[in-house]
PDB file of C-alpha atoms in Angstrom:
ATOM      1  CA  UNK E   1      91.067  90.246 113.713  1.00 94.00           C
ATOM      2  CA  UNK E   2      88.889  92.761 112.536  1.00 96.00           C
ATOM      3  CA  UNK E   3      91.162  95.173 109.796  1.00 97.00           C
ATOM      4  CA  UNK E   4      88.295  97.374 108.497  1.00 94.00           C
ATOM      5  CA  UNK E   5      84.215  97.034 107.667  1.00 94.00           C
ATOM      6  CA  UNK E   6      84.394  93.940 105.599  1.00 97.00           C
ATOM      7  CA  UNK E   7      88.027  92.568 106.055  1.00 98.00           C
ATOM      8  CA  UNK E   8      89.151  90.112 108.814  1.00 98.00           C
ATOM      9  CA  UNK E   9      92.893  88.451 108.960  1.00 98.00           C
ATOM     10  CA  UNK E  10      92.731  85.230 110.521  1.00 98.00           C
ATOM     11  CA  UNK E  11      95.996  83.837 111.970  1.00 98.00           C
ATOM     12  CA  UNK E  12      96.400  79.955 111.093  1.00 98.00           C
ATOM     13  CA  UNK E  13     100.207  78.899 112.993  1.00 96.00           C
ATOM     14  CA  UNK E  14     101.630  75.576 112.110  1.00 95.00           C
ATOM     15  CA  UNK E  15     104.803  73.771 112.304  1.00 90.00           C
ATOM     16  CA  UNK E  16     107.070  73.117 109.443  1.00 86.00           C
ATOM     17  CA  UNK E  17     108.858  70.484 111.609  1.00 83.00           C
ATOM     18  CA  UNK E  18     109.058  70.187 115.401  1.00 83.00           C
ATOM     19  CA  UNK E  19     111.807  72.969 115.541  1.00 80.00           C
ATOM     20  CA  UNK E  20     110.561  75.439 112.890  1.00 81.00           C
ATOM     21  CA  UNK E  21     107.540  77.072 113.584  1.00 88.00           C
ATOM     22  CA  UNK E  22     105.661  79.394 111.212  1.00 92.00           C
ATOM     23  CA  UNK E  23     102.327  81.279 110.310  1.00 96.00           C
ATOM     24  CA  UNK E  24     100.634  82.350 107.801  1.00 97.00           C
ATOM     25  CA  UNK E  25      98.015  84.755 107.631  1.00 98.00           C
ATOM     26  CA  UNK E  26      94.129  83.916 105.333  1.00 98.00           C
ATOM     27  CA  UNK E  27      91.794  87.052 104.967  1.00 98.00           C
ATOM     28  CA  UNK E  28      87.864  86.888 105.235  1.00 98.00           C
ATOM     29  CA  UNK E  29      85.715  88.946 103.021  1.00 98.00           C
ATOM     30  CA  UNK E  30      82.732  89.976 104.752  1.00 98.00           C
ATOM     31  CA  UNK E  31      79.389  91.213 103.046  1.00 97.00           C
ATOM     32  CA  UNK E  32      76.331  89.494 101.896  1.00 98.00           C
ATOM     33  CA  UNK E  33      78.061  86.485 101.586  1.00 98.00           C
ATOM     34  CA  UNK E  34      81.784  85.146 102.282  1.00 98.00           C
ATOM     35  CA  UNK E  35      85.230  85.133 100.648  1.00 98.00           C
ATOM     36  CA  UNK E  36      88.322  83.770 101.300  1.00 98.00           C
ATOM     37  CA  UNK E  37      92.036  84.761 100.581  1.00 98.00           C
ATOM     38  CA  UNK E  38      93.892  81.990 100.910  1.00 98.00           C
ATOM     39  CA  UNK E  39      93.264  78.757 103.195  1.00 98.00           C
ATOM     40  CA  UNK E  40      96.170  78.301 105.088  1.00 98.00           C
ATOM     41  CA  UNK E  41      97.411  74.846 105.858  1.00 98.00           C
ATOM     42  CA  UNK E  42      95.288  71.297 106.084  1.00 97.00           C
ATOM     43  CA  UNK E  43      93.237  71.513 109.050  1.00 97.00           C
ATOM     44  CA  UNK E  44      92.823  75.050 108.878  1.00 98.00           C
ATOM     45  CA  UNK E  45      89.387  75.339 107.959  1.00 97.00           C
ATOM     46  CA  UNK E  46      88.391  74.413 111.602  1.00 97.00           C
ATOM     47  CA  UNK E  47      90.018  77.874 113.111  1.00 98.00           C
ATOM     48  CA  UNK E  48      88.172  79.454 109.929  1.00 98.00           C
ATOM     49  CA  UNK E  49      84.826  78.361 110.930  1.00 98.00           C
ATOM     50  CA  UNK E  50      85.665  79.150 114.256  1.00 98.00           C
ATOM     51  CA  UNK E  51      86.285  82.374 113.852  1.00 98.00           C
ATOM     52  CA  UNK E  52      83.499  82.781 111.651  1.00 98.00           C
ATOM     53  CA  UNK E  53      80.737  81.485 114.290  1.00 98.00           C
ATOM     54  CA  UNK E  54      82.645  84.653 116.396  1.00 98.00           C
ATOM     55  CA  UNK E  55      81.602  87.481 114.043  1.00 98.00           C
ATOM     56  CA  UNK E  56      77.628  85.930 113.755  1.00 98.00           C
ATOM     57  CA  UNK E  57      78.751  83.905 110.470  1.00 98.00           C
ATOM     58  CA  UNK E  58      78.715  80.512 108.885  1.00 98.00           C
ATOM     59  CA  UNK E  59      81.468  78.443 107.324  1.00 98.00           C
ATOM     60  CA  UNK E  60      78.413  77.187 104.652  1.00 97.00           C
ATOM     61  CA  UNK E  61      78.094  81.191 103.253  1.00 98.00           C
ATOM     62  CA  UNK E  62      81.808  81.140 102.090  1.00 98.00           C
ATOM     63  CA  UNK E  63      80.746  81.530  98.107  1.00 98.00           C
ATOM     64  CA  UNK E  64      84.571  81.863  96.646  1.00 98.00           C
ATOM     65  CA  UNK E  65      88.370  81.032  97.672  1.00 98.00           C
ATOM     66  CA  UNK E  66      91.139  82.733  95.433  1.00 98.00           C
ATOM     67  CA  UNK E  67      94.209  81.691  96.063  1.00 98.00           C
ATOM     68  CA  UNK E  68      97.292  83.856  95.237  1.00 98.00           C
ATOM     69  CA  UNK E  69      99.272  80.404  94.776  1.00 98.00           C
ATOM     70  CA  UNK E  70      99.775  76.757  95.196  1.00 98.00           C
ATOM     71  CA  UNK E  71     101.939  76.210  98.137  1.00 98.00           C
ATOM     72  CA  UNK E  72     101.189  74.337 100.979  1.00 97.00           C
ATOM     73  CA  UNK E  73     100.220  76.714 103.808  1.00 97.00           C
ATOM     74  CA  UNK E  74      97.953  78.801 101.135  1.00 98.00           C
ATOM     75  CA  UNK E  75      96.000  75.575  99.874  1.00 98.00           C
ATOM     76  CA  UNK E  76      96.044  73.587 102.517  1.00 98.00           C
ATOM     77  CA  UNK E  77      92.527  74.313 103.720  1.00 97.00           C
ATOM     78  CA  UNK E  78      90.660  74.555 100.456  1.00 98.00           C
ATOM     79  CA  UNK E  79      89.680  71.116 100.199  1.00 97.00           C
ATOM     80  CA  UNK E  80      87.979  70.324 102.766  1.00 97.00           C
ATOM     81  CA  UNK E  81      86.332  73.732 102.370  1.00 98.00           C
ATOM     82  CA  UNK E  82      84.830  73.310  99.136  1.00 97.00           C
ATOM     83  CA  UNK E  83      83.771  70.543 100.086  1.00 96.00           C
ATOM     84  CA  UNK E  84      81.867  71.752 102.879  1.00 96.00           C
ATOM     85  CA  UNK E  85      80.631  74.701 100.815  1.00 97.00           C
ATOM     86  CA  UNK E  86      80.455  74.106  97.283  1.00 97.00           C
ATOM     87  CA  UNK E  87      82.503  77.178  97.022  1.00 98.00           C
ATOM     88  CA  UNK E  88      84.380  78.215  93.543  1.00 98.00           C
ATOM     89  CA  UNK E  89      87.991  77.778  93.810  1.00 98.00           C
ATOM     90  CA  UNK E  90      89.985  80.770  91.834  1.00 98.00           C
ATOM     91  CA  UNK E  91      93.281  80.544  90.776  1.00 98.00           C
ATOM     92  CA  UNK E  92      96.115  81.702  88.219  1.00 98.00           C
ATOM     93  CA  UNK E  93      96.913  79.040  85.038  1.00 97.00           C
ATOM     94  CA  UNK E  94     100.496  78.912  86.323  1.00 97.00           C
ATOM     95  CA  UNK E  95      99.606  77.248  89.489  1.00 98.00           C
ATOM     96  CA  UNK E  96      97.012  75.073  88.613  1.00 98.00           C
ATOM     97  CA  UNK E  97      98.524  72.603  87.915  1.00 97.00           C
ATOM     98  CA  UNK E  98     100.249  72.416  91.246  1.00 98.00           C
ATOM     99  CA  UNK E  99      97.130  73.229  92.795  1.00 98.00           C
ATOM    100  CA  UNK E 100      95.037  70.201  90.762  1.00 98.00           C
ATOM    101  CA  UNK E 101      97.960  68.288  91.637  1.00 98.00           C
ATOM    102  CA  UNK E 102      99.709  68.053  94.807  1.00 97.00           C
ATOM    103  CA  UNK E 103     101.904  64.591  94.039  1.00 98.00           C
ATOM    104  CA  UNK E 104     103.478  66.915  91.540  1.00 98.00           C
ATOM    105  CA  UNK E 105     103.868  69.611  93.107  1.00 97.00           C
ATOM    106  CA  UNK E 106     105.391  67.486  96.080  1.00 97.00           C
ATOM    107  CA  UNK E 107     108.084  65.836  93.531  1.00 97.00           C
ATOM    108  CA  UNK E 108     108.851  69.110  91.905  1.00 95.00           C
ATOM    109  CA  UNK E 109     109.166  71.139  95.091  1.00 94.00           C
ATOM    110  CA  UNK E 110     109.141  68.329  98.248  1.00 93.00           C
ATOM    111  CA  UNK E 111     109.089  70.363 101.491  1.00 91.00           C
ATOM    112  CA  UNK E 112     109.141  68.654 104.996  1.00 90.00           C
ATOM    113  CA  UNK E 113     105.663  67.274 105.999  1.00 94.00           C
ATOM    114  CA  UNK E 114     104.526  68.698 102.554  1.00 96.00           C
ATOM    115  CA  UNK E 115     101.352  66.391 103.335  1.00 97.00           C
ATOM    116  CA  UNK E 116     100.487  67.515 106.880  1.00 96.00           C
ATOM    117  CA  UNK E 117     100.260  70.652 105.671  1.00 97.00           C
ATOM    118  CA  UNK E 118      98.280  70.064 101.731  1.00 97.00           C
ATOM    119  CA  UNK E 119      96.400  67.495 103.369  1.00 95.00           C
ATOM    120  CA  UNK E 120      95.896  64.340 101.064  1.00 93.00           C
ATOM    121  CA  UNK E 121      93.348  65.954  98.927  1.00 94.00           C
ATOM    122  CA  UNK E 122      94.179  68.206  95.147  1.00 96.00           C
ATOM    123  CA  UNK E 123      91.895  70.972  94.633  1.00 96.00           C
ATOM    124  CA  UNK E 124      89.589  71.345  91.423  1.00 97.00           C
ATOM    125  CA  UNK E 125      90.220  75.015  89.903  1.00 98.00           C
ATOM    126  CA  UNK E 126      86.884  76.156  88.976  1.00 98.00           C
ATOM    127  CA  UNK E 127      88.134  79.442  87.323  1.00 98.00           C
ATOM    128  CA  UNK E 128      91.445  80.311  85.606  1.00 98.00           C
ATOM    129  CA  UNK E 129      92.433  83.927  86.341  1.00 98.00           C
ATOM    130  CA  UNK E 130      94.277  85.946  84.277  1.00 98.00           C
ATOM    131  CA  UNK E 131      95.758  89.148  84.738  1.00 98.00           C
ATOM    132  CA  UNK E 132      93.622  92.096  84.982  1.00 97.00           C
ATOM    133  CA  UNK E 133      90.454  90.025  85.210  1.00 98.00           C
ATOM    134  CA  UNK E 134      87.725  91.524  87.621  1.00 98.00           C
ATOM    135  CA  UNK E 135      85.287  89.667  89.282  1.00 98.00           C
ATOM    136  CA  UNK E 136      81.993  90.685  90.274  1.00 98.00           C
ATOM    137  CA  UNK E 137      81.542  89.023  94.287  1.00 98.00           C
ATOM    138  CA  UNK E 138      78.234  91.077  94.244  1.00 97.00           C
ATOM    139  CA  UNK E 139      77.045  93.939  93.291  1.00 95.00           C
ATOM    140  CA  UNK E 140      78.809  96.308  94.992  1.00 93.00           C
ATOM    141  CA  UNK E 141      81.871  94.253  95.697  1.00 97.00           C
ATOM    142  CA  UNK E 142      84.715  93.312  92.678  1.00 98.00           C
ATOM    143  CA  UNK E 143      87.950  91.891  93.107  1.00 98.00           C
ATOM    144  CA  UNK E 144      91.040  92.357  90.536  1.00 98.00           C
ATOM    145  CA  UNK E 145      93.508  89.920  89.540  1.00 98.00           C
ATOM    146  CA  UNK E 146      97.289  91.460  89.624  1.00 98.00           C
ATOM    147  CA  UNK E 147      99.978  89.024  87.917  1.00 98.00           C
ATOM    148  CA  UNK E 148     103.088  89.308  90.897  1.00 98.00           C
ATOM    149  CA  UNK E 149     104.678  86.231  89.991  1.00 98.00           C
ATOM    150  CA  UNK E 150     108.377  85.831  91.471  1.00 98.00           C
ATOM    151  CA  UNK E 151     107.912  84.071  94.886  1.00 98.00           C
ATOM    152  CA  UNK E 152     105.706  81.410  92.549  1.00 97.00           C
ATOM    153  CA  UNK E 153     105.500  80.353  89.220  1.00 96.00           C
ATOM    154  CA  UNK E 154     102.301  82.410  88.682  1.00 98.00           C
ATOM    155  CA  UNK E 155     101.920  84.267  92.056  1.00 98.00           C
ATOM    156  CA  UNK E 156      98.375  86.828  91.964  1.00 98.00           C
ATOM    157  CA  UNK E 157      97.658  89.352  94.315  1.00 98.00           C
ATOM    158  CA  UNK E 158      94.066  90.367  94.414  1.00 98.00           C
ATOM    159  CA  UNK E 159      93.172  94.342  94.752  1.00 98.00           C
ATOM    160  CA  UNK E 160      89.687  95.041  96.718  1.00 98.00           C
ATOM    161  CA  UNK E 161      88.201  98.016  94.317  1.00 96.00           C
ATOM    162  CA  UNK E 162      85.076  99.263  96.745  1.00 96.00           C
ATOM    163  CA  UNK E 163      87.588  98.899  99.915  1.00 95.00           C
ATOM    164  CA  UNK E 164      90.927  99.853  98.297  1.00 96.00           C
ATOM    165  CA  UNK E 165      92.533  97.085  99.853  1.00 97.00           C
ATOM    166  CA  UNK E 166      95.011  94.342  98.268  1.00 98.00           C
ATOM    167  CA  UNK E 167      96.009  90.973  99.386  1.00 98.00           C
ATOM    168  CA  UNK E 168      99.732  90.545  98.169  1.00 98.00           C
ATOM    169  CA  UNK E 169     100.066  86.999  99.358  1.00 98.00           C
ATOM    170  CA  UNK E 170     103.587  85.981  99.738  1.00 98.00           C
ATOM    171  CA  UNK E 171     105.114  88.485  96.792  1.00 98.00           C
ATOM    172  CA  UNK E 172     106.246  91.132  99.325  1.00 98.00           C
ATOM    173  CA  UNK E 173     109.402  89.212 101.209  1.00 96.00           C
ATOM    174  CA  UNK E 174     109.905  90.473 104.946  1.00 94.00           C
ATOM    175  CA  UNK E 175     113.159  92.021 105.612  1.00 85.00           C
ATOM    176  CA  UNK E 176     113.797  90.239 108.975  1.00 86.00           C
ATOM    177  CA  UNK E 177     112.186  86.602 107.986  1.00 92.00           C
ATOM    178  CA  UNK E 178     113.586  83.940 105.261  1.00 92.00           C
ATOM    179  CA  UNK E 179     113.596  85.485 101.755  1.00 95.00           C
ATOM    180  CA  UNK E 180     111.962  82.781  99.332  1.00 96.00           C
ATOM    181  CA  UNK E 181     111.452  83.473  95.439  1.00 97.00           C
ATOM    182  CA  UNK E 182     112.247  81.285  92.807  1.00 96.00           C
ATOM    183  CA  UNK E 183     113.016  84.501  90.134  1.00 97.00           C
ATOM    184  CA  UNK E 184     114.698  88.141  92.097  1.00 97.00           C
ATOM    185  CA  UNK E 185     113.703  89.838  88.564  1.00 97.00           C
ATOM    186  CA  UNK E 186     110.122  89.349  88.780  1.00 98.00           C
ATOM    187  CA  UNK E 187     109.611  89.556  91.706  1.00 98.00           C
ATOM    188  CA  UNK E 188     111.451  93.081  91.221  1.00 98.00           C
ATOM    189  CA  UNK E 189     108.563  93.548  88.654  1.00 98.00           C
ATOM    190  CA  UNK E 190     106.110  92.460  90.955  1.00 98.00           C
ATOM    191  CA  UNK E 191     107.243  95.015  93.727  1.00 98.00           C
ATOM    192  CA  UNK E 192     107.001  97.508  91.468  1.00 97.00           C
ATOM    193  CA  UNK E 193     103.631  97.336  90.575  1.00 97.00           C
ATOM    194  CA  UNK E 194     102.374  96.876  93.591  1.00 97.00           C
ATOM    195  CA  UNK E 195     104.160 100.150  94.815  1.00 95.00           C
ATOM    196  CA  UNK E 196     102.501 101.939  91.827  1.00 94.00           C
ATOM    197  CA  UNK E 197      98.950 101.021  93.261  1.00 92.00           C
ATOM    198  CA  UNK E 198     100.201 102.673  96.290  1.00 84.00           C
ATOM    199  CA  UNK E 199      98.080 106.464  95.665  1.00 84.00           C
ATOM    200  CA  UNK E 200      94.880 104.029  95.355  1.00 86.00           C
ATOM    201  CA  UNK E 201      95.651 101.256  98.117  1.00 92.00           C
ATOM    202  CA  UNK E 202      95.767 102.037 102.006  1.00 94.00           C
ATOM    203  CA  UNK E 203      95.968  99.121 102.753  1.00 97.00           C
ATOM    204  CA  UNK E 204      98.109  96.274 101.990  1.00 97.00           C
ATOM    205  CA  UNK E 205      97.301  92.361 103.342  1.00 98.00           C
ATOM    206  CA  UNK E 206     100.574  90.019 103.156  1.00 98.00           C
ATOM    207  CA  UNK E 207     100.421  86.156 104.034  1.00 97.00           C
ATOM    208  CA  UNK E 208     103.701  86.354 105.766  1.00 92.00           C
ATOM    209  CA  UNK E 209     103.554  89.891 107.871  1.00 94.00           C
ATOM    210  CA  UNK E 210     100.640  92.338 109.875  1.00 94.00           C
ATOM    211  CA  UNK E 211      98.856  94.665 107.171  1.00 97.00           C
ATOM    212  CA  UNK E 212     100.040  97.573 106.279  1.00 96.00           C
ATOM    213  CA  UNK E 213      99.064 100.894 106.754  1.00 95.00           C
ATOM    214  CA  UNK E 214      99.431 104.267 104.407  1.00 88.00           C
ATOM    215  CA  UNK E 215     102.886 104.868 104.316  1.00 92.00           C
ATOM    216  CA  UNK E 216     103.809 100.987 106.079  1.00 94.00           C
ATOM    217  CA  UNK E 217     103.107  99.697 102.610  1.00 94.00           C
ATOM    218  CA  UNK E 218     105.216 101.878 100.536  1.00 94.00           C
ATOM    219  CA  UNK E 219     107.948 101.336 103.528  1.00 95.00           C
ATOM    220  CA  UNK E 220     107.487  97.667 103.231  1.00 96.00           C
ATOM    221  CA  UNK E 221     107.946  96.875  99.339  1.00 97.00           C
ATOM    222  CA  UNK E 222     110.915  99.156  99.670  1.00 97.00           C
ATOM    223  CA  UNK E 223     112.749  97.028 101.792  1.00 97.00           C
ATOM    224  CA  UNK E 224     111.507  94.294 100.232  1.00 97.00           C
ATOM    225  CA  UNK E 225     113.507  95.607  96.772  1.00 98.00           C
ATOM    226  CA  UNK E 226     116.674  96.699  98.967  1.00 97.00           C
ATOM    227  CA  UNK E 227     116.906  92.590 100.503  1.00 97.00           C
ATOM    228  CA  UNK E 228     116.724  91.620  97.001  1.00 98.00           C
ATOM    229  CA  UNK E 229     119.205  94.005  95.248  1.00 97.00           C
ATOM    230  CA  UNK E 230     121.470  93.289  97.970  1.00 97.00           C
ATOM    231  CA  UNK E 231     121.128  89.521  97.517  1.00 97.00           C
ATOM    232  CA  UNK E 232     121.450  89.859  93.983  1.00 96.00           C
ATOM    233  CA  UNK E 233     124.811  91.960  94.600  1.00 96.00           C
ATOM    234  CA  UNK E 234     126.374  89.731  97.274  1.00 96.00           C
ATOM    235  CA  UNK E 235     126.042  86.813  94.540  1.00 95.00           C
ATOM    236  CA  UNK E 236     127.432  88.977  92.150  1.00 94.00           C
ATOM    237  CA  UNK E 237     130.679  88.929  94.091  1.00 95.00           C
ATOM    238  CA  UNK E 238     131.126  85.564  95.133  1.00 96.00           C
ATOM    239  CA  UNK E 239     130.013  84.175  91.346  1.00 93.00           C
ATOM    240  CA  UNK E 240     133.317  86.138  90.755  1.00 92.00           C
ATOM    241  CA  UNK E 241     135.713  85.241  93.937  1.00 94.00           C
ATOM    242  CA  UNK E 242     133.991  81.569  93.675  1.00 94.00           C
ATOM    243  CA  UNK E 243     133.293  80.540  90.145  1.00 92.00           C
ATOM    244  CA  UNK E 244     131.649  77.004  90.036  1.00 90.00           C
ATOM    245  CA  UNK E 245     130.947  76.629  93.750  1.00 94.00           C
ATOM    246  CA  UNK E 246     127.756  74.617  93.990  1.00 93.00           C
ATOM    247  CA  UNK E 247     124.555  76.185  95.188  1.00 94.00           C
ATOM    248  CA  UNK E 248     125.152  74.875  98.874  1.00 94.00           C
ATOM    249  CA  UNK E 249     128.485  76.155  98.975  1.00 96.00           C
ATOM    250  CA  UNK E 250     127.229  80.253  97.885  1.00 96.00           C
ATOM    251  CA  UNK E 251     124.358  79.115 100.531  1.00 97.00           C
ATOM    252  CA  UNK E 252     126.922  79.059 103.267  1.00 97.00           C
ATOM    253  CA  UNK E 253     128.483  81.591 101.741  1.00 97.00           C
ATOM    254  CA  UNK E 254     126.449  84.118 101.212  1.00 97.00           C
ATOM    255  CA  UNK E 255     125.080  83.788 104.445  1.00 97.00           C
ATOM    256  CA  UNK E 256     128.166  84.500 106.115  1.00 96.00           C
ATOM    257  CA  UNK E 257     128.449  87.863 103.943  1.00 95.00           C
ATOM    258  CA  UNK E 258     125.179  88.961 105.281  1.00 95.00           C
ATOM    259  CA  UNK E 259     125.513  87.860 108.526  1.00 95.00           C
ATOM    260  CA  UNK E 260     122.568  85.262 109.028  1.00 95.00           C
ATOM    261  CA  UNK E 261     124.619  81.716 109.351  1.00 95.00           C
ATOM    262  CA  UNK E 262     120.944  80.554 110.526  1.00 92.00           C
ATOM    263  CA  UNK E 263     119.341  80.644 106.927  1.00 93.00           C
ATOM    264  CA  UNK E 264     122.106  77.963 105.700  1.00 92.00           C
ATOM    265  CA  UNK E 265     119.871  75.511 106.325  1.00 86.00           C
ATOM    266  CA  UNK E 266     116.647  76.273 105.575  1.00 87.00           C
ATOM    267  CA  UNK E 267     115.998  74.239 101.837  1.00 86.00           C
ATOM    268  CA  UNK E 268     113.769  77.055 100.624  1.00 91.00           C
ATOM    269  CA  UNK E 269     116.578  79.959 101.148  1.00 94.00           C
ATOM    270  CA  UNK E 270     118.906  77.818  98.894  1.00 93.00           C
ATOM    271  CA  UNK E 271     116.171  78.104  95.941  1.00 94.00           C
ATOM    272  CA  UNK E 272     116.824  81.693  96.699  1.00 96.00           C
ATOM    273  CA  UNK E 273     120.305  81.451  96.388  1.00 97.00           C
ATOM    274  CA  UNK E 274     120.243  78.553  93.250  1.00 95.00           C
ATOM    275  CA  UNK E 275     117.816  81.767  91.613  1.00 96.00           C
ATOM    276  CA  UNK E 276     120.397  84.550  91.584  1.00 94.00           C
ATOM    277  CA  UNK E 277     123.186  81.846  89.920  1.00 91.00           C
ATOM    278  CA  UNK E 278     121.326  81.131  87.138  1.00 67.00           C
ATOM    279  CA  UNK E 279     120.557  84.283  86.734  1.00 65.00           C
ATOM    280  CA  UNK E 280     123.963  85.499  87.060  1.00 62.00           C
ATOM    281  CA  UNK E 281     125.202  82.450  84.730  1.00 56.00           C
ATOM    282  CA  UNK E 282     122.012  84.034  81.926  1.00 52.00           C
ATOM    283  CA  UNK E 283     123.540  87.375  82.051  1.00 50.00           C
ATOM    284  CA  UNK E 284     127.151  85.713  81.560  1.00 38.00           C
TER     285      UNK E 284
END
């Protein structure tokens, strides 16, 4: 889909496991040549082209990927990409190593069918970002590295100067969907200063939701903060009724505080959960 002159969003869906079905959402940069945010998941680069041939393009004219971090349905694609392309792949130091890496990253964080969605293949980094770097696409077109680490080790969103656009990645969780972040305090920070770029963005581009609009943004982070304070509260409260409960039994129990028994299973919610304990157990 077509967001503005020079920005597409590109819907890649995939399955988790037979019963839990996501998407995730890679962003085209259009102009004398072609950019990718993101890659989605392993096979992904076949809807890319796709959609490319649609809009007169060519999979060969993507020149860069930068990826906001290393998990599976972000990567996924970026492979077999650059090796169709010879493209650059751009990335944060934090994630490389995940990212240059995947057995690693599989032993350190093992999803279900982690390798149906990486595919087999680790990707060479070609550039180490850092944050507040700007890169020159062409000559009329930079892109700006923003550190919003939280949801990742070393999370980056990427802020389109000449189209006042930025591509948050996963660093914005959605109110109604599974919140996943490995540290609530920065990605706090990371909230923050994305809101703060909100009188020189109209437009915001998440992984995990549509793209904001204006005000949808500002609305958006928001929330975002108030799921995370609450979460961090709730924990607060049953570290205190329930010291010592393992980090499966504040799972199931701080999903029945808030009222979403469904989330008790999901492995990635309880790294949500495990972060506000040792947080809690830090501040103790």
């Amino acid at each position: 889909m077509k967001l503005c002159d020079g920005i597409h969003q590109i819907r890649i869906d995939f399955q988790v496991t037979p019963q839990v079905k996501r998407y995730v959402y890679v962003y085209l940069l259009e102009s004398a040549y072609c950019y990718l945010i993101d890659t989605g998941v392993a096979g992904s680069e076949t809807i890319i082209a796709k959609y490319m041939k649609g809009i007169g393009r060519d999979v060969s004219e993507i020149k860069g990927i930068f990826l906001t971090h290393a998990h599976p349905d972000h990567i996924g694609g970026a492979a077999k990409l650059k090796a169709l392309t010879g493209c650059r792949i751009y990335a944060s130091s934090g994630e490389q190593r995940w990212i240059e890496d995947i057995d690693l990253q599989y032993q350190e964080r093992p999803i279900p069918n982690f390798y149906q969605l990486t595919g087999t293949s680790s990707i060479q980094v070609d550039r180490i970002l850092h944050d507040g770097d700007t890169i020159q696409l062409e000559e009329q077109l930079h892109l700006e590295a923003i550190s919003t680490s939280g949801h990742s080790h070393d999370d980056f969103s990427f802020f389109l100067q000449e189209k006042r656009a930025v591509f948050t990645g996963d660093a914005i969780p959605v109110a109604e969907d599974i919140p996943i972040y490995i540290d609530p305090d920065k990605s706090l920070e990371s909230l923050k200063r994305l809101d703060a770029l909100s009188n020189q963005v109209p437009l915001y581009c998440p992984a995990w939701d549509k793209a904001y609009r204006g005000r949808e943004g500002n609305q958006a982070i928001e929330q975002a903060v108030t799921l995370i304070q609450t979460l961090e509260q709730n924990m607060a409260v049953l570290q205190q009724e329930y010291p010592g409960a393992s980090v499966g039994q504040y799972t199931r129990l701080l999903c029945d505080k808030i009222g979403r028994p469904e989330l008790e299973k999901h492995p990635l919610f309880r790294r949500t959960v495990q972060s506000h304990v040792k947080q809690l157990e830090y501040q103790i």
